[in-house]
PDB file of C-alpha atoms in Angstrom:
ATOM      1  CA  MET A 894       3.150  10.423   6.133  1.00  0.00           C
ATOM      2  CA  ILE A 895       0.504   7.709   5.782  1.00  0.00           C
ATOM      3  CA  ASP A 896      -1.584   9.701   3.330  1.00  0.00           C
ATOM      4  CA  LYS A 897       1.401  10.448   1.064  1.00  0.00           C
ATOM      5  CA  THR A 898       2.522   6.821   1.198  1.00  0.00           C
ATOM      6  CA  LEU A 899      -0.910   5.488   0.245  1.00  0.00           C
ATOM      7  CA  GLU A 900      -1.251   8.105  -2.499  1.00  0.00           C
ATOM      8  CA  PHE A 901       2.097   6.971  -3.890  1.00  0.00           C
ATOM      9  CA  ILE A 902       1.063   3.300  -3.809  1.00  0.00           C
ATOM     10  CA  SER A 903      -2.199   4.205  -5.515  1.00  0.00           C
ATOM     11  CA  LYS A 904      -0.415   6.161  -8.279  1.00  0.00           C
ATOM     12  CA  VAL A 905       2.196   3.451  -8.881  1.00  0.00           C
ATOM     13  CA  LEU A 906      -0.424   0.701  -9.003  1.00  0.00           C
ATOM     14  CA  ASN A 907      -2.635   2.849 -11.231  1.00  0.00           C
ATOM     15  CA  THR A 908       0.251   3.341 -13.684  1.00  0.00           C
ATOM     16  CA  GLY A 909       1.006  -0.395 -13.613  1.00  0.00           C
ATOM     17  CA  LEU A 910      -2.610  -1.283 -14.385  1.00  0.00           C
ATOM     18  CA  GLN A 911      -2.856   1.389 -17.093  1.00  0.00           C
ATOM     19  CA  ASN A 912       0.180  -0.164 -18.752  1.00  0.00           C
ATOM     20  CA  ALA A 913      -1.212  -3.692 -18.348  1.00  0.00           C
ATOM     21  CA  TYR A 914      -4.535  -2.720 -19.943  1.00  0.00           C
ATOM     22  CA  HIS A 915      -3.103  -0.194 -22.436  1.00  0.00           C
ATOM     23  CA  SER A 916      -5.496   2.401 -21.056  1.00  0.00           C
ATOM     24  CA  ASP A 917      -5.314   6.076 -20.117  1.00  0.00           C
ATOM     25  CA  GLU A 918      -8.309   5.754 -17.784  1.00  0.00           C
ATOM     26  CA  GLN A 919      -7.766   5.804 -14.041  1.00  0.00           C
ATOM     27  CA  GLN A 920      -7.724   2.251 -12.701  1.00  0.00           C
ATOM     28  CA  VAL A 921      -7.229   2.775  -8.947  1.00  0.00           C
ATOM     29  CA  THR A 922      -8.939   4.913  -6.306  1.00  0.00           C
ATOM     30  CA  LEU A 923      -7.774   5.459  -2.745  1.00  0.00           C
ATOM     31  CA  GLY A 924     -10.660   5.500  -0.299  1.00  0.00           C
ATOM     32  CA  HIS A 925     -12.923   3.555   2.010  1.00  0.00           C
ATOM     33  CA  VAL A 926     -14.038   0.161   0.733  1.00  0.00           C
ATOM     34  CA  SER A 927     -17.685   0.747   1.605  1.00  0.00           C
ATOM     35  CA  SER A 928     -17.800   3.958  -0.437  1.00  0.00           C
ATOM     36  CA  GLU A 929     -20.596   3.911  -3.000  1.00  0.00           C
ATOM     37  CA  SER A 930     -18.815   6.411  -5.244  1.00  0.00           C
ATOM     38  CA  ILE A 931     -16.143   4.073  -6.630  1.00  0.00           C
ATOM     39  CA  THR A 932     -15.670   4.915 -10.299  1.00  0.00           C
ATOM     40  CA  THR A 933     -12.500   2.929 -10.949  1.00  0.00           C
ATOM     41  CA  PRO A 934     -12.101  -0.834 -11.290  1.00  0.00           C
ATOM     42  CA  LEU A 935      -9.990  -1.097  -8.116  1.00  0.00           C
ATOM     43  CA  MET A 936     -10.115   0.514  -4.662  1.00  0.00           C
ATOM     44  CA  ILE A 937      -7.237   0.664  -2.156  1.00  0.00           C
ATOM     45  CA  SER A 938      -8.254   1.129   1.453  1.00  0.00           C
ATOM     46  CA  LEU A 939      -6.161   1.255   4.620  1.00  0.00           C
ATOM     47  CA  LEU A 940      -6.975  -1.690   6.838  1.00  0.00           C
ATOM     48  CA  SER A 941      -4.420  -1.487   9.648  1.00  0.00           C
ATOM     49  CA  ILE A 942      -1.225   0.219  10.798  1.00  0.00           C
ATOM     50  CA  GLU A 943       1.390  -1.684  12.731  1.00  0.00           C
ATOM     51  CA  GLU A 944       4.791  -0.655  14.046  1.00  0.00           C
ATOM     52  CA  GLU A 945       7.522  -2.941  12.755  1.00  0.00           C
ATOM     53  CA  SER A 946       8.860  -4.390  15.993  1.00  0.00           C
ATOM     54  CA  VAL A 947      11.789  -6.282  14.453  1.00  0.00           C
ATOM     55  CA  THR A 948      13.567  -3.183  13.152  1.00  0.00           C
ATOM     56  CA  ARG A 949      12.343  -0.743  15.789  1.00  0.00           C
ATOM     57  CA  ASN A 950      15.450  -0.981  17.965  1.00  0.00           C
ATOM     58  CA  VAL A 951      17.996  -1.622  15.227  1.00  0.00           C
ATOM     59  CA  THR A 952      18.331   1.446  13.001  1.00  0.00           C
ATOM     60  CA  PHE A 953      19.216   4.754  14.612  1.00  0.00           C
ATOM     61  CA  LYS A 954      20.041   8.145  13.193  1.00  0.00           C
ATOM     62  CA  ARG A 955      22.494  10.324  15.105  1.00  0.00           C
ATOM     63  CA  GLN A 956      21.778  14.014  15.459  1.00  0.00           C
ATOM     64  CA  SER A 957      23.243  16.597  17.745  1.00  0.00           C
ATOM     65  CA  SER A 958      21.333  19.151  19.746  1.00  0.00           C
ATOM     66  CA  GLY A 959      23.658  21.650  21.373  1.00  0.00           C
ATOM     67  CA  ASN A 960      26.295  19.617  23.192  1.00  0.00           C
ATOM     68  CA  ARG A 961      24.168  16.501  23.668  1.00  0.00           C
ATOM     69  CA  PRO A 962      23.763  13.773  20.980  1.00  0.00           C
ATOM     70  CA  LEU A 963      20.271  12.481  20.369  1.00  0.00           C
ATOM     71  CA  SER A 964      19.324   9.058  19.084  1.00  0.00           C
ATOM     72  CA  GLN A 965      16.218   8.964  16.968  1.00  0.00           C
ATOM     73  CA  PRO A 966      15.078   5.668  15.468  1.00  0.00           C
ATOM     74  CA  ASN A 967      13.919   5.574  11.870  1.00  0.00           C
ATOM     75  CA  GLU A 968      10.239   4.816  11.702  1.00  0.00           C
ATOM     76  CA  HIS A 969       9.407   1.374  10.354  1.00  0.00           C
ATOM     77  CA  VAL A 970       5.696   0.866   9.836  1.00  0.00           C
ATOM     78  CA  ASN A 971       3.595  -1.797   8.170  1.00  0.00           C
ATOM     79  CA  LEU A 972       0.526  -0.440   6.419  1.00  0.00           C
ATOM     80  CA  TYR A 973      -1.983  -3.152   5.647  1.00  0.00           C
ATOM     81  CA  VAL A 974      -4.270  -2.282   2.772  1.00  0.00           C
ATOM     82  CA  VAL A 975      -7.097  -4.144   1.154  1.00  0.00           C
ATOM     83  CA  LEU A 976      -7.614  -4.192  -2.605  1.00  0.00           C
ATOM     84  CA  ALA A 977     -11.274  -4.404  -3.550  1.00  0.00           C
ATOM     85  CA  ILE A 978     -12.843  -4.557  -6.976  1.00  0.00           C
ATOM     86  CA  ASN A 979     -15.675  -2.284  -8.023  1.00  0.00           C
ATOM     87  CA  LYS A 980     -19.029  -4.036  -7.556  1.00  0.00           C
ATOM     88  CA  ALA A 981     -20.202  -2.562 -10.863  1.00  0.00           C
ATOM     89  CA  LEU A 982     -17.694  -4.717 -12.774  1.00  0.00           C
ATOM     90  CA  ASP A 983     -18.737  -8.123 -13.939  1.00  0.00           C
ATOM     91  CA  TYR A 984     -17.157 -10.820 -11.794  1.00  0.00           C
ATOM     92  CA  SER A 985     -14.696 -12.074 -14.411  1.00  0.00           C
ATOM     93  CA  SER A 986     -13.405  -8.563 -15.196  1.00  0.00           C
ATOM     94  CA  GLY A 987     -13.067  -7.827 -11.497  1.00  0.00           C
ATOM     95  CA  LEU A 988     -11.011 -10.949 -10.916  1.00  0.00           C
ATOM     96  CA  ASP A 989      -8.813 -10.031 -13.884  1.00  0.00           C
ATOM     97  CA  VAL A 990      -8.134  -6.562 -12.417  1.00  0.00           C
ATOM     98  CA  LEU A 991      -7.396  -8.057  -9.004  1.00  0.00           C
ATOM     99  CA  SER A 992      -5.031 -10.614 -10.566  1.00  0.00           C
ATOM    100  CA  SER A 993      -3.232  -7.877 -12.507  1.00  0.00           C
ATOM    101  CA  ALA A 994      -2.841  -5.773  -9.355  1.00  0.00           C
ATOM    102  CA  ARG A 995      -1.492  -8.758  -7.415  1.00  0.00           C
ATOM    103  CA  ARG A 996       0.922  -9.590 -10.236  1.00  0.00           C
ATOM    104  CA  PHE A 997       2.159  -5.983 -10.318  1.00  0.00           C
ATOM    105  CA  ILE A 998       2.806  -5.957  -6.555  1.00  0.00           C
ATOM    106  CA  ILE A 999       4.657  -9.280  -6.666  1.00  0.00           C
ATOM    107  CA  ASN A1000       6.766  -8.241  -9.674  1.00  0.00           C
ATOM    108  CA  ASN A1001       7.507  -4.718  -8.350  1.00  0.00           C
ATOM    109  CA  PRO A1002       8.033  -5.062  -4.602  1.00  0.00           C
ATOM    110  CA  ILE A1003      10.682  -2.393  -3.931  1.00  0.00           C
ATOM    111  CA  HIS A1004      10.262   1.326  -4.529  1.00  0.00           C
ATOM    112  CA  ASP A1005      12.554   4.236  -3.702  1.00  0.00           C
ATOM    113  CA  ALA A1006      13.726   7.618  -5.008  1.00  0.00           C
ATOM    114  CA  ARG A1007      16.082   5.933  -7.491  1.00  0.00           C
ATOM    115  CA  THR A1008      13.241   4.004  -9.147  1.00  0.00           C
ATOM    116  CA  HIS A1009      10.539   6.705  -8.994  1.00  0.00           C
ATOM    117  CA  ALA A1010      10.826  10.426  -9.566  1.00  0.00           C
ATOM    118  CA  MET A1011       7.578  10.982  -7.636  1.00  0.00           C
ATOM    119  CA  PHE A1012       8.726   8.997  -4.579  1.00  0.00           C
ATOM    120  CA  PRO A1013       7.604  10.669  -1.307  1.00  0.00           C
ATOM    121  CA  GLU A1014      10.428  12.665   0.326  1.00  0.00           C
ATOM    122  CA  HIS A1015       9.668  11.401   3.834  1.00  0.00           C
ATOM    123  CA  LEU A1016      10.387   7.763   2.892  1.00  0.00           C
ATOM    124  CA  LEU A1017      13.725   6.037   2.463  1.00  0.00           C
ATOM    125  CA  HIS A1018      12.209   3.075   0.640  1.00  0.00           C
ATOM    126  CA  LEU A1019       8.945   1.192   0.375  1.00  0.00           C
ATOM    127  CA  THR A1020       8.440  -2.548   0.096  1.00  0.00           C
ATOM    128  CA  LEU A1021       5.127  -3.984  -1.066  1.00  0.00           C
ATOM    129  CA  GLU A1022       4.153  -7.534  -0.181  1.00  0.00           C
ATOM    130  CA  VAL A1023       1.072  -9.659  -0.665  1.00  0.00           C
ATOM    131  CA  HIS A1024      -0.118 -10.756   2.760  1.00  0.00           C
ATOM    132  CA  HIS A1025      -2.452 -13.729   2.944  1.00  0.00           C
ATOM    133  CA  LEU A1026      -5.209 -13.893   5.554  1.00  0.00           C
ATOM    134  CA  SER A1027      -6.986 -16.995   6.770  1.00  0.00           C
ATOM    135  CA  LEU A1028     -10.609 -17.388   5.702  1.00  0.00           C
ATOM    136  CA  ASP A1029     -11.732 -16.696   9.257  1.00  0.00           C
ATOM    137  CA  THR A1030      -9.732 -13.462   9.402  1.00  0.00           C
ATOM    138  CA  GLN A1031     -10.985 -12.419   5.965  1.00  0.00           C
ATOM    139  CA  SER A1032     -14.555 -12.934   7.116  1.00  0.00           C
ATOM    140  CA  ARG A1033     -13.994 -10.757  10.195  1.00  0.00           C
ATOM    141  CA  VAL A1034     -12.340  -8.039   8.085  1.00  0.00           C
ATOM    142  CA  TRP A1035     -15.242  -7.862   5.640  1.00  0.00           C
ATOM    143  CA  GLN A1036     -17.775  -7.882   8.507  1.00  0.00           C
ATOM    144  CA  SER A1037     -15.979  -4.993  10.203  1.00  0.00           C
ATOM    145  CA  LEU A1038     -15.984  -3.070   6.921  1.00  0.00           C
ATOM    146  CA  GLY A1039     -19.724  -3.586   6.602  1.00  0.00           C
ATOM    147  CA  GLN A1040     -19.513  -5.713   3.468  1.00  0.00           C
TER     148      GLN A1040
END
C-alpha cells in the first residue's frame, strides 16, 4: 500500500511540475534522500509513517463472515515525506523547483478515483498537506538522513 501511494504521489507531482515547466523530462524521483544517483530536479523520500489516531475509531466497514458480523476499521495513515532538491542544480533553480512543488501540493490537496484515472485501487482518497517543522526538528531530520 505505501509503495503504491508514494508512486502515485510521485507521478502526480511529476505531471504537475512537467506542466509548470512545459517539459517532457521527468521532474520527480521516488527514493532515499541520500542517494547519489538522483537524476531529476526533485526527490521524494518517505520520512515517517503514523497511524491517524483521530479517525481510527470512527469509520468502520461492516462485513459478514458466516453468521457473525465483523467490524473492520478503514486504515487512516499519515505518510510524512520530505521533498529534496538535487544537489547538482544551482541553488536558485532548486528553490524554484521546490516552490513549484509546494505550490502544486497546496493547490491540489485532494486526490481520488474521480479526479485521477491512475488512482491506486486500495485507496478511497488521498489528501496532501504541507507540514511545517521547527528548525530544531528539521536539523534532527537532516542529521538522521546523513545530510
